[in-house]
Amino acid sequence: MKVRCLTLFFAIISLFGYAQATAEVQGPGKAAIASAHELATEAGLRILDQGGNAFDAAVAVSAALAVVEPASSGIGGGGFWLLHRAADDLSIMVDGRETAPAAATADMYLDEDGRVDRDLATNGPLAAGIPGAPAAWAHIAEQYGRLSLADSLAPAIELAEQGFEVDLKYQQLLNWRAHVMLRWPETAAIFMDGENVPDIGHRVIQTDLAATLRALAEQGLDGFYRGSVAERLVAGVRDQGGIWTLEDLAGYRGVEREPVRTEYRGYQLITASPPSSGGIAIAQILNIIEPFDLASLSRIERVHLLSEAMRRAYRDRALYLGDPDFVEIPYEMLLSPHYAAGLRAAIRLDRATPSGMLAADPGLLVRPESDNTTHFSLIDAEGNMVSGTLTINLPYGAAFAPPGTGVLLNNEMDDFAAAPGEPNAYGLIGFAANAIEPGKRMLSSMTPTIVMSPDRVAVIGTPGGARIITMVLLGVLDFIDGNGPESWVSMPRLHHQYQPDEISLERAAADDELKAGLEALGHEVSVRARPWGNMHGVMWDRTTGTVEAAHDPRWESGSAVVADGEAGRGGEG
Ligand code: DON
């Protein structure tokens, strides 16, 4: 497996493949979209109705989410868009991950005592990487879409101008971040109601964001990364202690990367590659568990085995993974079945391996997860698919929008290892491979994934910080077990991330017998009161022609629709 910088690579394979393969491919004949907000799903359906393909719809859904789910992703953030084009079987990951500004330094968040200053790393403009989302949208529209970027951004522009109604999720996540946002009254004026978190039903109108989106629609990349929007962004950031320059924005490049591919029980997984850690970690876990017949294990054995595999993959994440343009990632080792066999050999079925017995154990603590970031899954009638996970990191990102832009900035800089072995907001640790360097992309856990066999296809992903990887893994295993998206998105979740050395279980996944059984094997078990994740999935069964879509029941704002071509929109999936 190699990961390459692909602008050139794309041009070569697509020209050959596309011309040859177009005729024979049979799509499902109907489309499906599952996203975190019904207005975003609607935006995608509208673009499909206008003759757009899955890639146009992906731009429309992403941009609409940026407007109506501002806690989770946005034009001031980034993401990974995993595309599959049916006509020539091309799968590619569009990497719109943020980059560190040129003036960033390895110790920029350390105080005099060498401790990470969490306020600087997560709140306000110094926490923000250079946004990648607009570059990714423009690239997807231009290279893969059938409509123009302006067409696909139109629904988002309308939503920004006309406003949308505050829902429970908006409120809950803002409750958490409002005290930070109030430091910047012009930002608070957009998202709050005076000094208060708005009531449900309050209309959020984003006039400046509409103008910024319009500049992008009309001028393409230059509308955001150069000219008056860029000038306002940089002025606003620098005025409040940030370090962005016009050159940082003008120099931002989205990158196409070859996805990680792996096989498991006859299914091909196509999943996120670095600077996401997700695909490699999932491939490692699947390689470790491969010889086991999970169905024949007891529930305790199954959770134990999965946790031991997760522990080892997250250890390697901390040690080896970072931006592939900056660090040498040992892909062959990490993805090799032989390496996995070595890791497997050290797993005892009758005993937990303390994380401290594996190398690189800083023994540090985790903080609870939040559910921001967002994921959508979609398929069009031709069988083109997009799995997109997008983020501005913590809810409402850095909680700061440079005046006059409406662009709520990310706080993705916290995904770097600000100091070796110091946990970030998700309790994740890292070392040199993920140290801050100018222009570098911070390591991510976002894992948009597509799973295929000759008979069945799944498009899957979720937000959830460090837990994204294990949630996607569990969803993929459930799909491979024969279940549909309703089951993947709702199943109870379990997680191990090496440090802290504990299995965490959603309450619905935990009962006394399981807990006692795992503790008897030597595991620490923590049962979380709050559920986690917000998974959205789509499935196409080629044998029956069925298409299904499902949104995570943990948040009521999600929406999943199967649209039956001529026959209209179909029902909720
Ligand atoms: O890229 C990452 O891994 C994180 N910034 C994602 C954050 C996230 O999923 C937050 N949601 N719970």
Coordinates of C-alpha atoms and ligand atoms in Angstrom, one line a residue:
M1 CA 0.0 0.0 0.0
K2 CA 1.4 3.4 -0.9
V3 CA 0.0 6.7 -0.3
R4 CA 0.8 9.3 -3.0
C5 CA 0.2 12.9 -3.8
L6 CA -2.3 12.4 -6.5
T7 CA -3.1 15.3 -8.7
L8 CA -1.0 13.8 -11.4
F9 CA -1.9 10.2 -10.4
F10 CA -5.6 11.0 -10.7
A11 CA -5.2 12.4 -14.2
I12 CA -3.4 9.3 -15.4
I13 CA -5.7 6.6 -14.0
S14 CA -8.9 8.3 -14.6
L15 CA -8.3 9.1 -18.2
F16 CA -7.7 5.4 -19.0
G17 CA -10.1 3.8 -16.6
Y18 CA -13.0 6.1 -17.3
A19 CA -13.0 5.7 -21.0
Q20 CA -12.8 1.9 -20.8
A21 CA -15.3 1.1 -18.2
T22 CA -18.2 3.4 -18.5
A23 CA -20.7 1.2 -20.4
E24 CA -21.1 -2.0 -18.3
V25 CA -21.6 -0.5 -14.8
Q26 CA -25.1 -1.0 -13.3
G27 CA -26.1 1.3 -10.5
P28 CA -28.8 0.8 -7.9
G29 CA -31.3 3.1 -9.8
K30 CA -32.0 5.0 -6.7
A31 CA -30.1 7.3 -4.5
A32 CA -29.8 7.6 -0.7
I33 CA -28.4 10.2 1.6
A34 CA -27.8 10.0 5.4
S35 CA -26.5 13.0 7.2
A36 CA -26.6 14.8 10.5
H37 CA -29.3 17.3 9.5
E38 CA -32.4 17.1 7.4
L39 CA -31.7 20.4 5.6
A40 CA -28.3 19.0 4.5
T41 CA -29.9 15.8 3.3
E42 CA -32.5 18.0 1.5
A43 CA -29.7 20.0 -0.1
G44 CA -28.1 16.9 -1.5
L45 CA -31.4 15.5 -2.8
R46 CA -32.1 18.8 -4.5
I47 CA -28.8 18.7 -6.3
L48 CA -29.4 15.1 -7.4
D49 CA -32.8 16.3 -8.7
Q50 CA -31.1 18.9 -10.8
G51 CA -29.0 16.3 -12.5
G52 CA -26.0 16.3 -10.2
N53 CA -24.2 13.1 -9.3
A54 CA -23.1 11.9 -5.9
F55 CA -20.0 14.2 -6.0
D56 CA -22.1 17.3 -6.6
A57 CA -24.5 16.1 -3.8
A58 CA -21.5 15.6 -1.5
V59 CA -20.5 19.3 -2.0
A60 CA -24.0 20.4 -1.4
V61 CA -24.4 18.3 1.7
S62 CA -21.0 19.4 3.1
A63 CA -21.7 23.1 2.5
A64 CA -25.2 22.8 4.0
L65 CA -23.9 21.1 7.1
A66 CA -21.4 23.9 7.3
V67 CA -24.3 26.3 7.7
V68 CA -26.9 24.4 9.7
E69 CA -24.7 22.3 11.9
P70 CA -22.1 24.9 12.8
A71 CA -21.0 23.1 15.9
S72 CA -19.6 20.2 13.9
S73 CA -18.0 21.2 10.6
G74 CA -17.7 24.2 8.4
I75 CA -16.0 26.3 5.8
G76 CA -13.4 27.2 8.5
G77 CA -12.6 23.5 9.0
G78 CA -11.6 20.5 7.0
G79 CA -12.3 16.8 6.4
F80 CA -11.8 13.8 4.3
W81 CA -14.1 12.9 1.4
L82 CA -13.8 9.3 0.2
L83 CA -15.1 9.1 -3.3
H84 CA -16.0 6.0 -5.3
R85 CA -16.8 6.5 -9.0
A86 CA -18.8 3.6 -10.4
A87 CA -18.0 4.0 -14.0
D88 CA -14.3 3.2 -13.7
D89 CA -14.2 1.8 -10.1
L90 CA -12.0 4.7 -9.0
S91 CA -11.7 5.2 -5.3
I92 CA -9.9 8.3 -4.0
M93 CA -9.7 10.3 -0.8
V94 CA -9.9 14.0 -1.1
D95 CA -7.8 15.3 1.8
G96 CA -9.1 18.7 2.9
R97 CA -7.4 18.5 6.3
E98 CA -6.2 21.8 7.8
T99 CA -2.5 22.7 7.9
A100 CA -0.4 24.4 10.6
P101 CA 0.3 28.0 9.6
A102 CA 3.9 28.8 8.6
A103 CA 4.7 30.6 11.9
A104 CA 3.6 27.5 13.9
T105 CA 6.3 26.0 16.2
A106 CA 6.5 22.7 18.0
D107 CA 6.3 24.4 21.4
M108 CA 3.7 27.1 20.6
Y109 CA 1.2 25.8 23.2
L110 CA 3.6 25.2 26.0
D111 CA 3.7 27.5 29.0
E112 CA 6.9 28.4 31.0
D113 CA 6.8 25.1 32.8
G114 CA 6.5 23.1 29.6
R115 CA 2.9 22.2 30.2
V116 CA 0.4 22.4 27.3
D117 CA -1.8 25.6 27.6
R118 CA -5.2 24.0 26.7
D119 CA -6.8 27.4 26.4
L120 CA -4.4 28.5 23.7
A121 CA -4.6 25.1 21.9
T122 CA -8.4 25.0 21.8
N123 CA -9.9 28.5 22.0
G124 CA -9.6 31.4 19.7
P125 CA -7.5 32.0 16.5
L126 CA -4.2 30.5 17.7
A127 CA -5.9 27.1 17.8
A128 CA -7.0 27.3 14.2
G129 CA -5.3 25.5 11.3
I130 CA -5.6 26.8 7.7
P131 CA -9.0 25.6 6.5
G132 CA -9.2 22.9 3.9
A133 CA -12.9 22.4 3.4
P134 CA -13.3 25.1 0.7
A135 CA -10.4 23.7 -1.4
A136 CA -11.9 20.2 -1.1
W137 CA -15.4 21.3 -2.2
A138 CA -14.0 23.2 -5.2
H139 CA -11.8 20.2 -6.2
I140 CA -14.6 17.7 -5.9
A141 CA -17.0 19.9 -7.9
E142 CA -14.4 20.6 -10.6
Q143 CA -12.9 17.1 -11.0
Y144 CA -15.8 14.9 -10.3
G145 CA -19.1 16.8 -10.4
R146 CA -21.5 17.3 -13.3
L147 CA -22.8 20.7 -12.0
S148 CA -20.8 23.8 -11.2
L149 CA -19.5 24.6 -7.8
A150 CA -21.9 27.5 -7.7
D151 CA -24.9 25.2 -8.4
S152 CA -23.8 22.9 -5.5
L153 CA -23.2 25.7 -3.1
A154 CA -26.6 27.4 -3.9
P155 CA -28.6 25.5 -1.2
A156 CA -26.1 26.4 1.5
I157 CA -26.1 30.1 0.5
E158 CA -29.9 30.1 0.7
L159 CA -29.7 28.5 4.1
A160 CA -27.2 31.0 5.4
E161 CA -29.3 33.9 4.1
Q162 CA -32.7 32.6 5.2
G163 CA -31.6 31.0 8.4
F164 CA -32.4 27.7 10.1
E165 CA -34.0 26.8 13.4
V166 CA -31.9 26.0 16.5
D167 CA -32.4 22.4 17.6
L168 CA -31.5 20.5 20.7
K169 CA -28.1 19.5 19.5
Y170 CA -27.2 23.0 18.6
Q171 CA -28.2 24.1 22.0
Q172 CA -26.5 21.3 23.9
L173 CA -23.2 21.8 22.2
L174 CA -23.3 25.6 22.5
N175 CA -24.0 25.3 26.2
W176 CA -20.6 23.7 26.4
R177 CA -18.8 26.4 24.4
A178 CA -20.8 29.6 25.0
H179 CA -18.5 30.9 27.7
V180 CA -15.6 30.8 25.2
M181 CA -17.6 32.3 22.4
L182 CA -18.7 35.2 24.6
R183 CA -15.1 36.4 24.5
W184 CA -15.7 37.4 20.9
P185 CA -19.0 39.4 20.8
E186 CA -19.1 39.5 17.0
T187 CA -19.0 35.8 16.9
A188 CA -21.5 35.4 19.7
A189 CA -23.8 37.8 17.8
I190 CA -24.1 35.2 15.0
F191 CA -24.7 32.1 17.1
M192 CA -26.1 33.3 20.3
D193 CA -29.2 35.2 21.4
G194 CA -27.6 38.2 23.2
E195 CA -25.6 36.5 25.9
N196 CA -27.7 33.4 26.0
V197 CA -27.8 30.1 24.2
P198 CA -30.8 30.6 21.9
D199 CA -34.1 28.8 22.4
I200 CA -35.1 25.9 20.2
G201 CA -36.7 27.4 17.1
H202 CA -34.6 30.6 17.2
R203 CA -33.6 31.4 13.6
V204 CA -29.8 31.6 13.0
I205 CA -29.1 33.9 10.0
Q206 CA -25.6 34.1 8.7
T207 CA -25.3 37.0 6.3
D208 CA -21.5 37.2 6.3
L209 CA -21.2 33.5 5.8
A210 CA -23.6 33.7 2.8
A211 CA -21.3 36.4 1.3
T212 CA -18.2 34.3 1.9
L213 CA -19.9 31.2 0.3
R214 CA -21.0 33.4 -2.6
A215 CA -17.4 34.6 -3.2
L216 CA -16.3 30.9 -3.3
A217 CA -19.1 30.0 -5.6
E218 CA -18.3 32.9 -8.0
Q219 CA -14.5 33.0 -7.9
G220 CA -13.6 29.4 -6.9
L221 CA -10.6 29.0 -4.6
D222 CA -9.6 32.7 -5.0
G223 CA -12.9 33.7 -3.5
F224 CA -11.7 32.2 -0.2
Y225 CA -8.0 31.8 -0.2
R226 CA -7.1 35.2 -1.8
G227 CA -8.7 38.6 -2.1
S228 CA -11.1 40.3 0.3
V229 CA -12.3 37.2 2.2
A230 CA -8.7 36.1 2.8
E231 CA -7.7 39.6 3.9
R232 CA -10.6 39.7 6.4
L233 CA -9.7 36.3 7.7
V234 CA -6.1 37.1 8.3
A235 CA -6.8 40.6 9.8
G236 CA -9.4 39.0 12.2
V237 CA -7.1 36.2 13.2
R238 CA -4.0 38.4 13.8
D239 CA -6.0 41.0 15.7
Q240 CA -6.9 38.4 18.3
G241 CA -3.4 36.9 18.7
G242 CA -3.4 34.4 15.8
I243 CA -0.5 33.9 13.4
W244 CA -2.1 33.3 10.0
T245 CA -0.7 35.2 6.9
L246 CA -2.1 35.8 3.5
E247 CA 0.6 33.4 2.2
D248 CA -0.7 30.6 4.5
L249 CA -4.1 30.9 2.8
A250 CA -2.9 31.3 -0.7
G251 CA -0.5 28.4 -0.2
Y252 CA -3.2 25.9 1.0
R253 CA -3.4 22.8 -1.2
G254 CA -6.0 20.0 -1.0
V255 CA -4.5 16.7 -1.8
E256 CA -5.9 13.5 -3.4
R257 CA -4.6 10.4 -1.7
E258 CA -4.9 6.8 -2.3
P259 CA -7.2 5.3 0.3
V260 CA -6.1 2.4 2.6
R261 CA -7.4 -0.8 1.2
T262 CA -7.7 -4.1 3.1
E263 CA -9.7 -7.3 2.9
Y264 CA -11.6 -9.1 5.5
R265 CA -13.8 -12.2 5.1
G266 CA -14.3 -11.6 1.4
Y267 CA -15.1 -7.9 1.7
Q268 CA -12.9 -5.1 0.4
L269 CA -12.5 -2.1 2.7
I270 CA -11.6 1.2 1.2
T271 CA -10.9 3.6 3.9
A272 CA -9.1 6.8 5.1
S273 CA -5.4 7.0 4.7
P274 CA -2.9 9.3 6.6
P275 CA -3.1 12.0 7.7
S276 CA -6.1 10.0 9.1
S277 CA -5.0 7.2 11.4
G278 CA -8.4 5.5 11.0
G279 CA -7.8 3.3 7.9
I280 CA -4.5 1.9 9.1
A281 CA -5.8 1.2 12.6
I282 CA -8.9 -0.6 11.3
A283 CA -6.7 -2.6 8.9
Q284 CA -4.4 -3.6 11.7
I285 CA -7.3 -4.6 14.0
L286 CA -8.9 -6.7 11.2
N287 CA -5.6 -8.3 10.5
I288 CA -5.1 -9.2 14.2
I289 CA -8.6 -10.7 14.6
E290 CA -8.7 -12.4 11.2
P291 CA -8.1 -16.0 12.2
F292 CA -10.8 -15.9 14.9
D293 CA -14.3 -16.9 14.3
L294 CA -15.9 -14.1 16.2
A295 CA -19.3 -15.7 16.1
S296 CA -18.1 -18.7 18.0
L297 CA -16.6 -16.6 20.8
S298 CA -18.5 -15.8 24.0
R299 CA -19.5 -12.1 24.4
I300 CA -16.8 -11.6 27.0
E301 CA -14.1 -13.2 24.8
R302 CA -15.2 -11.1 21.8
V303 CA -15.0 -7.8 23.6
H304 CA -11.7 -8.8 25.2
L305 CA -10.2 -9.8 21.8
L306 CA -11.4 -6.7 20.0
S307 CA -10.1 -4.5 22.9
E308 CA -6.7 -6.1 22.8
A309 CA -6.5 -5.6 19.0
M310 CA -7.7 -2.0 19.4
R311 CA -5.1 -1.4 22.2
R312 CA -2.3 -2.4 19.9
A313 CA -3.5 -0.4 16.9
Y314 CA -3.8 2.7 19.0
R315 CA -0.4 2.2 20.4
D316 CA 1.0 2.2 16.9
R317 CA -1.2 5.2 16.0
A318 CA 0.6 7.2 18.8
L319 CA 4.0 6.0 17.8
Y320 CA 4.1 6.0 14.0
L321 CA 1.3 8.1 12.5
G322 CA 1.3 11.7 11.3
D323 CA 1.2 13.7 8.1
P324 CA 2.6 11.4 5.4
D325 CA 4.1 14.5 3.6
F326 CA 6.3 15.1 6.7
V327 CA 6.9 11.7 8.3
E328 CA 8.0 8.3 7.0
I329 CA 5.1 6.1 7.9
P330 CA 6.0 2.3 8.0
Y331 CA 3.0 1.3 5.9
E332 CA 4.2 -2.0 4.9
M333 CA 4.9 -3.0 8.5
L334 CA 1.7 -1.7 9.9
L335 CA -0.5 -3.3 7.2
S336 CA 1.4 -6.5 7.0
P337 CA -0.4 -9.7 8.1
H338 CA 2.9 -10.9 9.5
Y339 CA 3.2 -7.9 11.7
A340 CA -0.4 -8.5 12.8
A341 CA 0.5 -12.1 13.5
G342 CA 3.3 -11.0 15.9
L343 CA 0.9 -8.7 17.7
R344 CA -1.7 -11.4 17.9
A345 CA 0.8 -13.9 19.3
A346 CA 1.2 -11.7 22.3
I347 CA -2.5 -11.5 23.0
R348 CA -3.7 -13.9 25.8
L349 CA -7.3 -14.9 25.6
D350 CA -7.3 -15.4 29.4
R351 CA -5.7 -12.1 30.4
A352 CA -5.6 -8.4 29.5
T353 CA -2.2 -7.1 28.4
P354 CA -1.6 -3.9 30.5
S355 CA -0.9 -1.1 28.1
G356 CA 2.2 -0.4 30.2
M357 CA 3.7 -3.7 29.0
L358 CA 3.6 -2.4 25.4
A359 CA 6.3 0.2 24.7
A360 CA 5.7 4.0 24.9
D361 CA 3.4 4.2 27.8
P362 CA 3.1 7.7 29.1
G363 CA 0.3 6.6 31.4
L364 CA -1.9 9.6 30.9
L365 CA -5.6 10.3 31.3
V366 CA -8.5 10.8 28.9
R367 CA -11.3 13.3 29.0
P368 CA -14.8 12.4 28.0
E369 CA -15.8 12.6 24.4
S370 CA -17.9 15.2 22.7
D371 CA -20.1 14.6 19.7
N372 CA -19.3 17.2 17.2
T373 CA -17.7 16.7 13.8
T374 CA -20.1 15.2 11.3
H375 CA -20.4 12.4 8.8
F376 CA -22.6 11.8 5.8
S377 CA -22.9 8.8 3.5
L378 CA -24.5 8.9 0.1
I379 CA -24.9 6.9 -3.1
D380 CA -26.5 8.0 -6.4
A381 CA -28.5 6.0 -8.8
E382 CA -25.4 5.2 -10.9
G383 CA -23.6 3.7 -7.9
N384 CA -21.2 6.6 -7.3
M385 CA -20.6 7.0 -3.5
V386 CA -19.2 9.4 -1.1
S387 CA -18.3 8.9 2.5
G388 CA -17.5 12.2 4.1
T389 CA -16.3 13.0 7.6
L390 CA -15.9 16.7 8.3
T391 CA -14.9 18.7 11.3
I392 CA -13.9 21.9 13.0
N393 CA -12.8 19.7 16.0
L394 CA -14.4 20.7 19.3
P395 CA -18.0 22.0 19.2
Y396 CA -18.1 25.3 17.5
G397 CA -14.3 24.9 16.8
A398 CA -12.2 27.7 18.2
A399 CA -15.5 29.6 18.9
F400 CA -14.2 32.5 17.0
A401 CA -15.2 33.9 13.5
P402 CA -13.0 36.7 12.1
P403 CA -15.3 39.7 11.8
G404 CA -17.1 40.2 8.5
T405 CA -16.5 36.6 7.3
G406 CA -19.0 34.4 9.1
V407 CA -16.2 31.8 9.0
L408 CA -16.2 29.9 12.4
L409 CA -12.6 28.7 12.7
N410 CA -11.6 25.2 13.6
N411 CA -9.4 24.4 16.6
E412 CA -7.8 21.5 14.8
M413 CA -4.3 22.4 16.0
D414 CA -5.2 20.5 19.2
D415 CA -5.0 17.3 17.1
F416 CA -1.3 17.7 17.0
A417 CA 0.8 16.2 19.9
A418 CA 1.4 19.6 21.5
A419 CA 4.0 17.9 23.7
P420 CA 5.2 14.3 23.5
G421 CA 2.8 11.9 25.3
E422 CA 0.5 14.7 26.4
P423 CA -3.1 13.8 25.7
N424 CA -5.2 16.1 23.5
A425 CA -8.9 16.8 24.0
Y426 CA -9.7 13.2 23.1
G427 CA -7.1 11.7 25.4
L428 CA -5.0 10.7 22.4
I429 CA -1.3 10.8 22.8
G430 CA 1.4 11.2 20.1
F431 CA 5.0 11.8 19.7
A432 CA 7.4 13.1 17.0
A433 CA 5.4 11.8 14.1
N434 CA 2.6 14.1 15.0
A435 CA 4.6 17.1 16.4
I436 CA 3.7 20.6 15.2
E437 CA 5.6 21.8 12.1
P438 CA 4.8 24.6 9.7
G439 CA 2.5 23.5 6.8
K440 CA 1.9 20.0 8.4
R441 CA -1.4 18.3 8.7
M442 CA -2.4 17.2 12.2
L443 CA -3.2 13.5 12.6
S444 CA -6.9 12.7 12.5
S445 CA -9.1 9.8 13.5
M446 CA -11.8 10.6 10.9
T447 CA -12.4 7.4 9.0
P448 CA -14.8 7.7 6.1
T449 CA -15.1 4.1 4.8
I450 CA -16.7 2.2 1.9
V451 CA -17.0 -1.6 2.1
M452 CA -17.7 -3.8 -0.9
S453 CA -18.3 -7.3 -1.9
P454 CA -19.7 -8.4 -5.3
D455 CA -23.1 -8.6 -3.5
R456 CA -23.2 -5.8 -1.0
V457 CA -21.9 -2.3 -0.5
A458 CA -21.7 -0.1 2.7
V459 CA -20.9 3.6 3.0
I460 CA -20.2 4.4 6.6
G461 CA -18.6 6.8 9.0
T462 CA -19.1 8.8 12.2
P463 CA -17.8 11.7 14.3
G464 CA -16.5 10.9 17.8
G465 CA -12.9 11.9 18.2
A466 CA -10.6 9.0 19.2
R467 CA -13.6 6.6 19.1
I468 CA -14.4 7.2 15.4
I469 CA -12.0 4.3 14.5
T470 CA -13.5 1.7 16.8
M471 CA -17.1 2.8 15.9
V472 CA -16.4 2.4 12.2
L473 CA -14.8 -1.0 12.9
L474 CA -17.8 -2.2 14.8
G475 CA -20.1 -1.0 12.1
V476 CA -18.1 -2.7 9.4
L477 CA -18.1 -6.0 11.3
D478 CA -21.9 -5.7 11.8
F479 CA -22.3 -5.1 8.0
I480 CA -20.1 -8.0 7.2
D481 CA -22.2 -10.1 9.6
G482 CA -25.1 -9.4 7.2
N483 CA -26.8 -6.5 9.0
G484 CA -28.1 -3.3 7.5
P485 CA -27.4 0.4 8.4
E486 CA -30.2 0.6 11.0
S487 CA -28.2 -2.0 13.0
W488 CA -24.8 -0.4 12.4
V489 CA -25.8 3.0 13.5
S490 CA -27.7 2.0 16.6
M491 CA -25.6 -0.9 18.0
P492 CA -24.0 -0.3 21.4
R493 CA -20.4 0.7 21.3
L494 CA -17.2 -0.3 23.0
H495 CA -13.7 1.2 22.8
H496 CA -10.1 0.9 23.8
Q497 CA -7.4 3.4 22.8
Y498 CA -4.3 2.0 24.6
Q499 CA -4.1 5.0 26.9
P500 CA -6.0 5.3 29.2
D501 CA -5.7 1.6 29.8
E502 CA -9.4 0.8 29.9
I503 CA -12.3 -0.6 27.9
S504 CA -15.1 2.0 27.7
L505 CA -18.6 0.8 27.1
E506 CA -21.7 2.7 26.2
R507 CA -24.3 2.0 28.9
A508 CA -26.4 0.0 26.4
A509 CA -23.3 -2.2 25.8
A510 CA -22.6 -2.9 29.5
D511 CA -24.2 -5.3 31.9
D512 CA -22.9 -6.7 35.1
E513 CA -22.0 -10.1 33.6
L514 CA -19.9 -8.5 30.8
K515 CA -18.2 -6.1 33.2
A516 CA -17.4 -8.7 35.7
G517 CA -16.1 -11.1 33.0
L518 CA -13.8 -8.4 31.5
E519 CA -12.6 -7.4 35.0
A520 CA -11.8 -11.0 35.7
L521 CA -9.5 -11.0 32.7
G522 CA -7.7 -7.9 34.2
H523 CA -9.4 -5.1 32.3
E524 CA -10.4 -1.8 33.7
V525 CA -13.9 -1.2 32.5
S526 CA -15.6 2.2 32.4
V527 CA -19.3 2.5 31.6
R528 CA -20.1 5.8 30.1
A529 CA -23.3 7.5 31.0
R530 CA -23.3 9.5 27.7
P531 CA -23.6 7.6 24.4
W532 CA -21.1 8.5 21.7
G533 CA -20.9 9.0 18.0
N534 CA -23.4 10.1 15.3
M535 CA -23.1 7.5 12.5
H536 CA -24.7 7.8 9.2
G537 CA -24.8 4.8 6.8
V538 CA -26.0 3.7 3.4
M539 CA -26.2 0.2 2.1
W540 CA -26.8 -1.1 -1.4
D541 CA -27.6 -4.8 -1.8
R542 CA -26.9 -5.6 -5.4
T543 CA -28.6 -9.0 -5.2
T544 CA -32.0 -7.6 -4.3
G545 CA -31.5 -4.1 -5.6
T546 CA -32.3 -2.7 -2.2
V547 CA -30.9 0.6 -1.0
E548 CA -31.2 1.5 2.7
A549 CA -30.1 4.5 4.7
A550 CA -30.0 5.2 8.4
H551 CA -29.1 7.9 10.8
D552 CA -27.8 7.5 14.3
P553 CA -30.7 7.3 16.8
R554 CA -28.5 9.0 19.5
W555 CA -29.3 12.4 18.0
E556 CA -32.7 13.2 16.7
S557 CA -31.5 15.8 14.2
G558 CA -30.1 13.2 11.8
S559 CA -31.9 12.4 8.5
A560 CA -31.7 9.4 6.1
V561 CA -33.7 9.3 2.9
V562 CA -33.8 6.8 0.0
A563 CA -34.9 8.6 -3.1
D564 CA -36.5 6.4 -5.7
G565 CA -35.6 8.2 -9.0
E566 CA -38.9 8.8 -10.9
A567 CA -41.0 7.8 -8.0
G568 CA -39.9 10.6 -5.8
R569 CA -38.2 10.7 -2.5
G570 CA -39.2 7.4 -0.8
G571 CA -39.4 7.2 3.0
E572 CA -37.1 7.8 5.8
G573 CA -34.5 5.1 5.9
Ligands
DON1 O1 -9.8 14.8 13.2 C1 -10.1 14.3 14.3 O2 -9.8 13.2 14.6 C2 -10.9 15.1 15.3 N1 -10.6 16.5 15.1 C3 -12.3 14.8 15.2 C4 -13.1 15.4 16.2 C5 -14.4 14.7 16.4 O3 -14.8 13.8 15.9 C6 -15.2 15.4 17.5 N2 -16.5 14.6 17.7 N3 -16.8 14.0 18.6

